[in-house]
mmCIF file of C-alpha atoms in Angstrom:
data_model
loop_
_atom_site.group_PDB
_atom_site.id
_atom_site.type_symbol
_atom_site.label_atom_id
_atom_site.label_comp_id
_atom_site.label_asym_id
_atom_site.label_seq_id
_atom_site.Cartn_x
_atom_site.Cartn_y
_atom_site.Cartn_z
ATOM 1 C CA UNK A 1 133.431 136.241 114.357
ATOM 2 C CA UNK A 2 130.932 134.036 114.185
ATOM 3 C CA UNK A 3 129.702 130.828 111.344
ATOM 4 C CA UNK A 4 126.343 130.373 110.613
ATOM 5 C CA UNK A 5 125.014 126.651 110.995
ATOM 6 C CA UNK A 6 122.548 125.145 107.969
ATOM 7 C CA UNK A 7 120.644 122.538 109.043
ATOM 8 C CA UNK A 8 117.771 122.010 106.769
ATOM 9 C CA UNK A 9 114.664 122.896 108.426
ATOM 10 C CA UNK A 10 115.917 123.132 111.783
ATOM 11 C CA UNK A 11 118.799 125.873 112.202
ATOM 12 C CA UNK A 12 121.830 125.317 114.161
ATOM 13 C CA UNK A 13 124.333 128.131 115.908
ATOM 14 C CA UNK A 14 128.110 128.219 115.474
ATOM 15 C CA UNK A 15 129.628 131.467 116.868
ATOM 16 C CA UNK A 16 133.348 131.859 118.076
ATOM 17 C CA UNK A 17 133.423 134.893 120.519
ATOM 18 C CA UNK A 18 136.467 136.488 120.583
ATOM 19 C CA UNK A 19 135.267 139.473 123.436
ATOM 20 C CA UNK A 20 137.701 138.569 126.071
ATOM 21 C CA UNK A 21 139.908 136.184 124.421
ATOM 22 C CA UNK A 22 142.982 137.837 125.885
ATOM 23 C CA UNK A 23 141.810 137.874 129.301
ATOM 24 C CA UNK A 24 142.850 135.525 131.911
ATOM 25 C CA UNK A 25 146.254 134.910 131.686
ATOM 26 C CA UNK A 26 146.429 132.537 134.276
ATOM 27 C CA UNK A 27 144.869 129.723 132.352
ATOM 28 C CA UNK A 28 146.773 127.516 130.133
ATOM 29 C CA UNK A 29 147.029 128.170 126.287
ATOM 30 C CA UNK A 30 145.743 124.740 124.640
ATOM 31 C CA UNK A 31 147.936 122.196 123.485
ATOM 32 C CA UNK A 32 150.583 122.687 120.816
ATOM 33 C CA UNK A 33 148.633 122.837 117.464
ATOM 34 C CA UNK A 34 151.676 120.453 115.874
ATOM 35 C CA UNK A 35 151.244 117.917 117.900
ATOM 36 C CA UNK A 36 147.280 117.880 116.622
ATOM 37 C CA UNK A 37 148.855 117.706 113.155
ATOM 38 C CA UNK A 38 150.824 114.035 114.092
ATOM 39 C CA UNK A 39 148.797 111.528 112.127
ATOM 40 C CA UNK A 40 147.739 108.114 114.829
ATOM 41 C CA UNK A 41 149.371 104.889 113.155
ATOM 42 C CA UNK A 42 146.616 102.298 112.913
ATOM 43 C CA UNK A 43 143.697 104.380 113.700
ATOM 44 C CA UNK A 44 140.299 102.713 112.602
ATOM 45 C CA UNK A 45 138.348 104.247 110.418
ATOM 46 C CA UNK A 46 134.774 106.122 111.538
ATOM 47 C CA UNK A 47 131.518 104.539 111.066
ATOM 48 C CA UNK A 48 129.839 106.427 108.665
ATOM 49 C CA UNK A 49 126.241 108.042 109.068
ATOM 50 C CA UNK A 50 124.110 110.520 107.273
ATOM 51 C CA UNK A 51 123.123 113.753 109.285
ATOM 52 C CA UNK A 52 119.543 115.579 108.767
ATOM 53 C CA UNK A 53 116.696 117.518 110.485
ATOM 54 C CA UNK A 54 113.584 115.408 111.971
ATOM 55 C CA UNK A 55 112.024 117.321 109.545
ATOM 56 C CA UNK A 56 113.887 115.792 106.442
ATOM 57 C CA UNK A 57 113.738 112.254 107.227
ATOM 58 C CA UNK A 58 111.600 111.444 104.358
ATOM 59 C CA UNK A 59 112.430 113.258 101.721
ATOM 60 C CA UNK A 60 116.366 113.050 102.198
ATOM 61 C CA UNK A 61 117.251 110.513 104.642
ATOM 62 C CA UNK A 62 115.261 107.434 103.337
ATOM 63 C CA UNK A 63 116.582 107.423 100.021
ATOM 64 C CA UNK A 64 119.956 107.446 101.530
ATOM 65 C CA UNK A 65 120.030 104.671 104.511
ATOM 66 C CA UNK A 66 120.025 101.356 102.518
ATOM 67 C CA UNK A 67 123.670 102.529 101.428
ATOM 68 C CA UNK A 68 125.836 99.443 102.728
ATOM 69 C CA UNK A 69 128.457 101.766 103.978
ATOM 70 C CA UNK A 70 126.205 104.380 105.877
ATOM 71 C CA UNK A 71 125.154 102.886 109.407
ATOM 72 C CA UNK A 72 122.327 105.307 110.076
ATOM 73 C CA UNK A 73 121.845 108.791 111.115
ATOM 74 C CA UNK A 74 121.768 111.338 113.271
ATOM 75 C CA UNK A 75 118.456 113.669 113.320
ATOM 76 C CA UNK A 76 118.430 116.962 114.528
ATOM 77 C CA UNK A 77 115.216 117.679 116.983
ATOM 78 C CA UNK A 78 113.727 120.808 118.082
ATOM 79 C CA UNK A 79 113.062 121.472 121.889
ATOM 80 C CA UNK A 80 109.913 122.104 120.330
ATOM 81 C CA UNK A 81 109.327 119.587 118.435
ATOM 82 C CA UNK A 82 109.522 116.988 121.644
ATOM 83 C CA UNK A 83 107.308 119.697 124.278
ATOM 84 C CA UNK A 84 104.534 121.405 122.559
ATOM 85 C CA UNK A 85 103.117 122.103 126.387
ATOM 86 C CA UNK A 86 104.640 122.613 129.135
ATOM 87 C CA UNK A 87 105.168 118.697 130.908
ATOM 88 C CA UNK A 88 103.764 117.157 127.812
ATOM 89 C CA UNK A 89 106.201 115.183 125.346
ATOM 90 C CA UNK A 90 105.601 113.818 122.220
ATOM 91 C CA UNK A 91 108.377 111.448 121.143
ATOM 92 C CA UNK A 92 106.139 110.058 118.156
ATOM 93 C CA UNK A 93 108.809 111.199 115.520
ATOM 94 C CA UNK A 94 111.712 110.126 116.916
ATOM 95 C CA UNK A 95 109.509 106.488 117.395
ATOM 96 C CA UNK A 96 108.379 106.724 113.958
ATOM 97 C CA UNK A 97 111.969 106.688 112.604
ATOM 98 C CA UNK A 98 113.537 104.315 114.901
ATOM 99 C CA UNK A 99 111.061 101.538 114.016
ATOM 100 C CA UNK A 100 111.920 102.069 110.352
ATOM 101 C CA UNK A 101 115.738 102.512 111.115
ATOM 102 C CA UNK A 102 115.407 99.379 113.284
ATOM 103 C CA UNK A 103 113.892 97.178 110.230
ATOM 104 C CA UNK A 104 116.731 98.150 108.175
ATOM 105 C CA UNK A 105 119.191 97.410 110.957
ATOM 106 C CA UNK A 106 120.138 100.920 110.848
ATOM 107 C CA UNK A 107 120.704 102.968 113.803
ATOM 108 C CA UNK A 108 120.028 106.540 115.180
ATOM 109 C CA UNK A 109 120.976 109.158 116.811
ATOM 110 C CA UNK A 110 119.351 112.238 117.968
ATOM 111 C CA UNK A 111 121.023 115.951 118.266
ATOM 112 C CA UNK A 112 118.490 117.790 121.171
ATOM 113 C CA UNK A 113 118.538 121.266 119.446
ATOM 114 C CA UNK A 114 117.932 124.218 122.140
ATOM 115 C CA UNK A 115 119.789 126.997 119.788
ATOM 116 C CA UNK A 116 118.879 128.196 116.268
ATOM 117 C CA UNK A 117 120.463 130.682 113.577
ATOM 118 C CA UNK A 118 117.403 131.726 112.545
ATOM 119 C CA UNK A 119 113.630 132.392 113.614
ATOM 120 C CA UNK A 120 111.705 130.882 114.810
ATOM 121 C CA UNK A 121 113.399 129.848 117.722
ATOM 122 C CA UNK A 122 112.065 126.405 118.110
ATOM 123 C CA UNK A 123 112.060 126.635 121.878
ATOM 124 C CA UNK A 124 109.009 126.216 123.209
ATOM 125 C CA UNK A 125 106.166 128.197 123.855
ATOM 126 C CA UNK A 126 105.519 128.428 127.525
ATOM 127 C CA UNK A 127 109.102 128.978 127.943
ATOM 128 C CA UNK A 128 109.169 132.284 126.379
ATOM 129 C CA UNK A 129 106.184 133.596 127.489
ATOM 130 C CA UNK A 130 106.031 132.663 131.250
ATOM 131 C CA UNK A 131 107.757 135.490 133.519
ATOM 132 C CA UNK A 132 109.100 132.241 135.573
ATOM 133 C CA UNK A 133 111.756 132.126 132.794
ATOM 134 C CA UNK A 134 112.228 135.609 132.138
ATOM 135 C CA UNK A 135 112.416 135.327 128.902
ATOM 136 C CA UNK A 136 113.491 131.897 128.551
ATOM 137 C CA UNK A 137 115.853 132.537 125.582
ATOM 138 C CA UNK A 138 118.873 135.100 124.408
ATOM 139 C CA UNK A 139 119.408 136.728 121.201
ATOM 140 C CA UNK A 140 122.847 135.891 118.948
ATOM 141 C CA UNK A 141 125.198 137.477 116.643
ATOM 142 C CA UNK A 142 125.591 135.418 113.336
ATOM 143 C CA UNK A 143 128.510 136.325 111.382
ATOM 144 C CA UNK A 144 131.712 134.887 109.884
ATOM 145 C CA UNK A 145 133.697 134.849 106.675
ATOM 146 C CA UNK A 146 131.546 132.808 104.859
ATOM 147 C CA UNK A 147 128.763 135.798 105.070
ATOM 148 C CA UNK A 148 126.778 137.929 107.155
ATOM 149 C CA UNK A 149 123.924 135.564 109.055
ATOM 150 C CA UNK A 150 120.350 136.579 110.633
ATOM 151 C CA UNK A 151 119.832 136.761 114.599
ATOM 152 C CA UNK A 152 119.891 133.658 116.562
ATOM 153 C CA UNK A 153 117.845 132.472 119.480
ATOM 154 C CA UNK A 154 120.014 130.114 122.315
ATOM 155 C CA UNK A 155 117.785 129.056 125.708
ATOM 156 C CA UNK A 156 118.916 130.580 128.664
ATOM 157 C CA UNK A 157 120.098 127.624 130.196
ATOM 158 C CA UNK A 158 122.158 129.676 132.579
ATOM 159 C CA UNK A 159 118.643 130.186 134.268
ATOM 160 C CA UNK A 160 118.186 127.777 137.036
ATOM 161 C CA UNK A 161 114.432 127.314 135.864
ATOM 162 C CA UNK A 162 114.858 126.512 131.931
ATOM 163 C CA UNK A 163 118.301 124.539 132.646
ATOM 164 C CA UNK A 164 115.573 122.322 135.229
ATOM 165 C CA UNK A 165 113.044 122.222 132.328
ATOM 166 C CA UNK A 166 115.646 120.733 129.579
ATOM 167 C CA UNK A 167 116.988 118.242 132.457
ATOM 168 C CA UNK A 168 112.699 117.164 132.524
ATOM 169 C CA UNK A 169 113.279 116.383 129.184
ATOM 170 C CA UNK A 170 116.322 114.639 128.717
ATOM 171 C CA UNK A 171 114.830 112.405 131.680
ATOM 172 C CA UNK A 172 111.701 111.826 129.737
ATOM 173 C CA UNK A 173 114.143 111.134 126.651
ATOM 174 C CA UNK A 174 116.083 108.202 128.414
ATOM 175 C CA UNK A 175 113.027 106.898 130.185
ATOM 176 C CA UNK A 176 111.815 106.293 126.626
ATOM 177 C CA UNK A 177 115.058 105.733 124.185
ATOM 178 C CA UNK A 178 117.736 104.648 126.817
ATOM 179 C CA UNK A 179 119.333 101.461 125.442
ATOM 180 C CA UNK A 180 117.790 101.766 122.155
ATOM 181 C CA UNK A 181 119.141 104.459 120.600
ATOM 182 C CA UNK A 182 123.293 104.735 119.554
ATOM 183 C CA UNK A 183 123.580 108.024 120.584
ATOM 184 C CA UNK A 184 122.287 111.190 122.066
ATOM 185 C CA UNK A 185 124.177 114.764 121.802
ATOM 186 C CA UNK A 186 123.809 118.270 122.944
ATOM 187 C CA UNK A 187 124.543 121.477 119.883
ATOM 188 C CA UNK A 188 128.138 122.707 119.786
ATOM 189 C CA UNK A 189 129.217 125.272 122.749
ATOM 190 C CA UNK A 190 129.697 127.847 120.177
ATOM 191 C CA UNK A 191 127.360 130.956 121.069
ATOM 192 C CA UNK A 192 127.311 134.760 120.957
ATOM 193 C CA UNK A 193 124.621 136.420 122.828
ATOM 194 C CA UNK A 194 123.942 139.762 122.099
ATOM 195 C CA UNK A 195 124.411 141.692 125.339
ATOM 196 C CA UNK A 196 122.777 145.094 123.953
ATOM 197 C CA UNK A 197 119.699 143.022 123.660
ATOM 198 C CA UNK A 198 120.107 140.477 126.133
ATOM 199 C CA UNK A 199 117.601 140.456 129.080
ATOM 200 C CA UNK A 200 118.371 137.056 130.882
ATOM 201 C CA UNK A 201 121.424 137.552 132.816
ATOM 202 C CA UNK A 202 123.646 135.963 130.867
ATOM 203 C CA UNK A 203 127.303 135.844 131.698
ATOM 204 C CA UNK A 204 130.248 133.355 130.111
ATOM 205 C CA UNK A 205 131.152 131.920 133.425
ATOM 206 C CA UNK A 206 127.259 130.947 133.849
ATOM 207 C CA UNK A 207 126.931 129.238 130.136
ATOM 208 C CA UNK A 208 129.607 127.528 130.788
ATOM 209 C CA UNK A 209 128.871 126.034 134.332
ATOM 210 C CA UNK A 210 125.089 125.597 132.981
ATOM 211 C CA UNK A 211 126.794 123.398 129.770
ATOM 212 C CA UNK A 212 128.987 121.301 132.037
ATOM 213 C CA UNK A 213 125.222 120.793 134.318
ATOM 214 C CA UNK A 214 123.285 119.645 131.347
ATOM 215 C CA UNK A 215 126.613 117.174 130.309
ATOM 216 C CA UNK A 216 126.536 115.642 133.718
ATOM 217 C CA UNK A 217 122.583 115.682 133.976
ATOM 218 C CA UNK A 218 122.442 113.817 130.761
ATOM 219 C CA UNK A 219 124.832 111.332 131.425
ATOM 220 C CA UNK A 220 123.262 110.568 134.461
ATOM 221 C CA UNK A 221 120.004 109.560 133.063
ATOM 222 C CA UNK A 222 121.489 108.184 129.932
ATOM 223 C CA UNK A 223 122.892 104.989 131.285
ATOM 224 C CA UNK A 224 123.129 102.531 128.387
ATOM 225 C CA UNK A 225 122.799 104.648 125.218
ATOM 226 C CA UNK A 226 126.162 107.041 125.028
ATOM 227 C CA UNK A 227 125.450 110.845 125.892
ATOM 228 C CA UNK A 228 127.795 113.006 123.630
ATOM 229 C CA UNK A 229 128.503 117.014 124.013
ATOM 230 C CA UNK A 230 129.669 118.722 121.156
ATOM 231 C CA UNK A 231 132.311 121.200 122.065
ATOM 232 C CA UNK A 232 134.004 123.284 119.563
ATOM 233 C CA UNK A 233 134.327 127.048 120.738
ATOM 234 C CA UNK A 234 133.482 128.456 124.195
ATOM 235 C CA UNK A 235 132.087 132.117 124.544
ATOM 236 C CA UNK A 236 134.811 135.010 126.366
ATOM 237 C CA UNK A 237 137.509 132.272 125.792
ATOM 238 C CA UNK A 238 139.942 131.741 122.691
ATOM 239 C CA UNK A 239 143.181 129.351 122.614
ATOM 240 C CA UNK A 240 141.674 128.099 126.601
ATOM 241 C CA UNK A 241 142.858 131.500 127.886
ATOM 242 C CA UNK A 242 139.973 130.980 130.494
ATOM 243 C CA UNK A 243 140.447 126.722 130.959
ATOM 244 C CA UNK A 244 136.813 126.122 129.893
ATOM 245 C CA UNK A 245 138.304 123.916 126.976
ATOM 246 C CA UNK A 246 140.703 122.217 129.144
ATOM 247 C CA UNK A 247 138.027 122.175 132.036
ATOM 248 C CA UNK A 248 135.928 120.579 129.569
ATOM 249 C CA UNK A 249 137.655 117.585 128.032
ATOM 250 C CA UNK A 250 138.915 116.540 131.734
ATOM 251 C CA UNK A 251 135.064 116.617 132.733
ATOM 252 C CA UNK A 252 133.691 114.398 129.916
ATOM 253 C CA UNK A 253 136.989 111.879 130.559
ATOM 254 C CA UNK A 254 136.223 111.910 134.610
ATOM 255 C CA UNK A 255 132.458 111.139 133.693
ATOM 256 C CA UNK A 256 132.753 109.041 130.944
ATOM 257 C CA UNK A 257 130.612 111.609 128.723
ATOM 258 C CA UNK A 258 131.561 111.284 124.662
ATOM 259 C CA UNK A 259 132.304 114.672 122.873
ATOM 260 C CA UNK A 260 132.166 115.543 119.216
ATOM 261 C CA UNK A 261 131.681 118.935 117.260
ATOM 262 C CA UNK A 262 129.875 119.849 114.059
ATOM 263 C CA UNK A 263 132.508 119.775 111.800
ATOM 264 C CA UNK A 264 135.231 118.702 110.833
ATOM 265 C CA UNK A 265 137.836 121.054 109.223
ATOM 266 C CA UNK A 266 141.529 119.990 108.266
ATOM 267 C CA UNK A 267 144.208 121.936 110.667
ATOM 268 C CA UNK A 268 141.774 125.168 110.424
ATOM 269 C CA UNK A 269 143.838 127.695 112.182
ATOM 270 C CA UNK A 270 140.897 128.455 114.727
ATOM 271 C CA UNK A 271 139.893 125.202 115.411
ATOM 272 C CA UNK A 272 143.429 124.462 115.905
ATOM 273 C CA UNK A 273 143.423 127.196 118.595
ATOM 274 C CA UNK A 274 140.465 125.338 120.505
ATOM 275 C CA UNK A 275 139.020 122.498 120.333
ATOM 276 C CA UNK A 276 141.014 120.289 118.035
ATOM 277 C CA UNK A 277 144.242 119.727 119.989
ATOM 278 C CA UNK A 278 142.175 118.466 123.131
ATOM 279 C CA UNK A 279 140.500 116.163 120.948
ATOM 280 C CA UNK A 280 143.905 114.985 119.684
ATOM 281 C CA UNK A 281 145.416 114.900 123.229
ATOM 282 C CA UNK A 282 142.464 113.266 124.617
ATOM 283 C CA UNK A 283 142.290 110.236 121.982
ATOM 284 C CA UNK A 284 141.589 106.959 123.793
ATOM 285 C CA UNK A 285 140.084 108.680 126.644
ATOM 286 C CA UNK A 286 136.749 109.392 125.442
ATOM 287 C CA UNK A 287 133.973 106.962 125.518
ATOM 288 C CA UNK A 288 133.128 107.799 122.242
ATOM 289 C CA UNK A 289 133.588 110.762 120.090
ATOM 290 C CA UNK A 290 131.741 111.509 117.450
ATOM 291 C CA UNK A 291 131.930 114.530 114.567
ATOM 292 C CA UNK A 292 129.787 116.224 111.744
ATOM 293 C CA UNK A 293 130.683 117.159 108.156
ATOM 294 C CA UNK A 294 127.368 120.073 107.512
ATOM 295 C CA UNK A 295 126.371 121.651 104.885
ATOM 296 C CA UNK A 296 128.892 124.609 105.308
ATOM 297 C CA UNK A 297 132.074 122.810 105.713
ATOM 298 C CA UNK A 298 132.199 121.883 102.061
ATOM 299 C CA UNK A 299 132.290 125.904 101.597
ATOM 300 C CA UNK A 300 135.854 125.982 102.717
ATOM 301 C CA UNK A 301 139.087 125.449 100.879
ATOM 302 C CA UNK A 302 141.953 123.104 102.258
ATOM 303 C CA UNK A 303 144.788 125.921 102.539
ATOM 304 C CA UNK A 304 146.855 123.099 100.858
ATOM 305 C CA UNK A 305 145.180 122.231 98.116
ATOM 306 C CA UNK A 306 143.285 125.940 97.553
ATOM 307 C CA UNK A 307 140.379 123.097 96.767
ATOM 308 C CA UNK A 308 137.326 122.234 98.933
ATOM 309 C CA UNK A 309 138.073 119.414 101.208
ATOM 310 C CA UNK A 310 137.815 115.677 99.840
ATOM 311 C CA UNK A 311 136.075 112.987 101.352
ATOM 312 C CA UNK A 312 139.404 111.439 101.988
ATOM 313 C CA UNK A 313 140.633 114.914 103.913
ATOM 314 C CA UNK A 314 137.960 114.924 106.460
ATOM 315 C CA UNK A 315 137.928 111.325 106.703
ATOM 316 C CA UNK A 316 142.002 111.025 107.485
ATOM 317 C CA UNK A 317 141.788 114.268 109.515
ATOM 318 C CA UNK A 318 138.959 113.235 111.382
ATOM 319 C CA UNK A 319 140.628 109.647 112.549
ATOM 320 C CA UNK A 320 144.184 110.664 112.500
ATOM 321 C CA UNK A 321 144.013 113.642 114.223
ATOM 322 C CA UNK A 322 140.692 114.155 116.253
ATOM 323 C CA UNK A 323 140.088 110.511 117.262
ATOM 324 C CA UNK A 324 136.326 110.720 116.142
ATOM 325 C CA UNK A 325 134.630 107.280 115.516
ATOM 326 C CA UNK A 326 131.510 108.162 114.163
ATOM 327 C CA UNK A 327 131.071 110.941 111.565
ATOM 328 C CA UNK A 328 127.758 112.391 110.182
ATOM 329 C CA UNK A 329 127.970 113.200 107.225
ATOM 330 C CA UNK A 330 125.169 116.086 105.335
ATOM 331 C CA UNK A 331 122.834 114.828 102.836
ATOM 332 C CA UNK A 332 123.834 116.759 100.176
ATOM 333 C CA UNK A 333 127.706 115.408 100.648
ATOM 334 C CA UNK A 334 128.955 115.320 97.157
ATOM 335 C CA UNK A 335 129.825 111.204 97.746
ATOM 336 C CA UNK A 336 126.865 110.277 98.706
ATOM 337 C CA UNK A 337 125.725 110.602 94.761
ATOM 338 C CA UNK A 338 128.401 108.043 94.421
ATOM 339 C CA UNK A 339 127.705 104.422 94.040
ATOM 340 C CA UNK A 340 127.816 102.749 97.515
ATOM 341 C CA UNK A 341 131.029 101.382 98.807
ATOM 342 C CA UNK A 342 132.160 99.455 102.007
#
C-alpha cells in the first residue's frame, strides 16, 4: 500500500511497505495507539506556514505570505534544482526568496527533495549516468486507496557514493543558509522500491542506516538553523516490528535532530500503527517538530465525522496529540481563501 505525494511541480513519495511487516518479532510493537489519542492540557498552538514547490513561489506563495497569521513557508527543492553539475551549486532561488521573505519579516524553510512520484526524477544528471553510482537512483511502487499512482524515482542513498554526494550538499547548504534560515528537512521515510526492477542493492536495513547517516550528517553541519527529518513509515517494518521507528525517535532526541512528517491525519489507523504514538510519547523531547497538511490529506474523511477534516481537526490533532509546533499548510487549503485571522 502505498499514497501518492502532490506537490505542485516538484513530486513527493509516500509509500507504506507492508513486505515484512510481520517479521521480527523481537522488536517492540509501538506505543499504545490510546495513549496517542490523550489530548496535552495547555498545549500551544503551531505557528502557521504555507507549504509549496520552489517552483510555485510566485504564482502561489506571494499572494499568500502577507497573511498576519501565516509566518512563512516551507519550499520544496529539487536535488536538481541546487546541482545542475556535478560540485557546482546554485542556491540563487532559495536566495531570491529569502531576501523577499526577509523584507516581509517572513521566514523559510526548505524541504531538500531526493525522491519523486513521478518523472522526471529531479536527481541530478551526473548521478544517474556515471557508473560510480551505479545507477544513482531506485524505482518505486505508487499506490494506495486514494488511486493507483505512476513509478517513482528515490536516490540510492544506501550507496556509499550518492549518500557522500547529498552530505556535499547539505554542507554547501549550511555554509550558505546556516543561521538564516528557520528550518531545513529531509522527505518522509516512506518508500517502496521496486525490487523486480531495482539494480542498486537496495536492502531495508541499508535505507534505514543510510536515513539515520544523512539525519546525523545534517545536523552536524546545521548548527544554528534546526535540521528536521520527516519520519512517517519505514520500508519492511509496520507497527516497529523491526525498531526502526523506535530506533528513530531515540536518535533524533540523543542528537537533538527535530522530526515532522507530511501530514497530518486525525487517529488514522496506520499512522496510529507508526509514527504517531512516538510523536505523542516523545512530546517535549524534540527540538522542534514540525508537520505538513498537502494537497492529499484534505482527500480523506474523519471516520467521525464521515466529513473531510476541518482546519480545527488537524490543528487540535496536530498540538494535542503529535506535539508539532510548526505546521505547513498547502496552498490550496480551503482557509486560506478565508479572510486572515491571528
Amino acid at each position: 500500500m502505498v499514497t501518492k505525494r502532490i506537490a505542485a511541480n516538484v513530486g513527493m513519495l509516500m509509500t507504506i511497505t507492508l513486505t515484512g511487516a510481520a517479521g521480527t518479532a523481537a522488536a517492540a510493537p509501538a506505543p499504545s495507539s490510546a495513549k496517542a489519542s490523550v489530548p496535552a492540557t495547555g498545549a500551544k498552538a503551531p505557528t502557521n506556514y504555507l507549504y509549496a514547490s520552489i517552483g510555485d513561489f510566485d504564482a502561489k506563495v506571494k499572494p499568500l505570505i502577507d497573511r498576519p497569521d501565516i509566518a512563512g513557508v516551507q519550499l520544496v527543492v529539487p536535488w536538481k534544482a541546487l546541482e545542475k553539475k556535478k560540485g557546482r551549486y546554485d542556491f540563487s532561488s532559495i536566495d531570491q526568496a529569502l531576501k523577499y521573505l526577509q523584507a516581509r519579516h517572513k521566514k523559510l524553510f526548505i524541504q531538500v527533495q531526493d525522491r519523486f512520484f513521478a518523472p522526471p526524477s529531479r536527481l541530478p544528471d551526473y548521478l544517474l549516468s556515471d557508473p560510480k553510482y551505479k545507477g544513482g537512483a531506485a524505482p518505486t511502487k505508487n499506490e494506495s486507496g486514494l488511486g493507483p499512482g505512476r513509478p517513482g524515482t528515490v536516490a540510492a542513498q544506501w550507496n556509499p557514493e550518492v549518500r557522500g554526494r547529498f552530505q556535499h550538499l547539505l554542507k554547501a547548504l549550511a555554509q550558505r543558509f546556516d543561521g538564516r534560515l528557520a528550518g531545513v528537512n529531509l522527505p518522509e521515510t516512506a518508500t517502496e522500491v521496486d525490487r523486480k526492477k531495482d539494480h542498486t542493492g537496495y536492502s531495508d536495513d541499508a535505507y534505514f542506516s543510510a536515513e539515520l547517516a544523512n539525519m546525523a550528517y545534517g545536523k552536524k553541519v546545521f548548527t544554528k538553523t534546526p535540521f528536521i527529518q520527516y519520519v512517517n513509515f519505514w520500508p519492511g517494518e509496520w507497527n516497529n516490528s523491526r525498531n526502526y521507528m523506535k530506533r528513530t525517535f531515540e536518535f533524533a532526541a540523543s542528537h537533538g535532530i527535530g522530526l515532522g512528517g507530511p501530514d497530518i491525519l486525525p487517529d488514522r489507523p496506520a499512522q496510529m500503527q507508526n509514527s504517531y504514538p512516538f510523536f505523542n510519547k516523545y512530546r517535549g523531547r524534540l527540538p522542534l517538530v514540525a508537520m505538513a497538511v498537502q494537497e492529499p490529506d484534505f482527500q480523506y474523511k474523519s471516520p467521525k465525522t464521515k466529513k473531510p477534516y476541518t482546519r480545527k481537526e488537524f490543528t487540535d490533532f496536530g498540538r494535542n496529540t503529535l506535539g508539532v509546533d510548526a505546521i505547513f499548510w498547502a496552498t490550496s487549503t480551503p482557509w486560506l481563501r478565508q479572510p486572515a485571522t491571528r
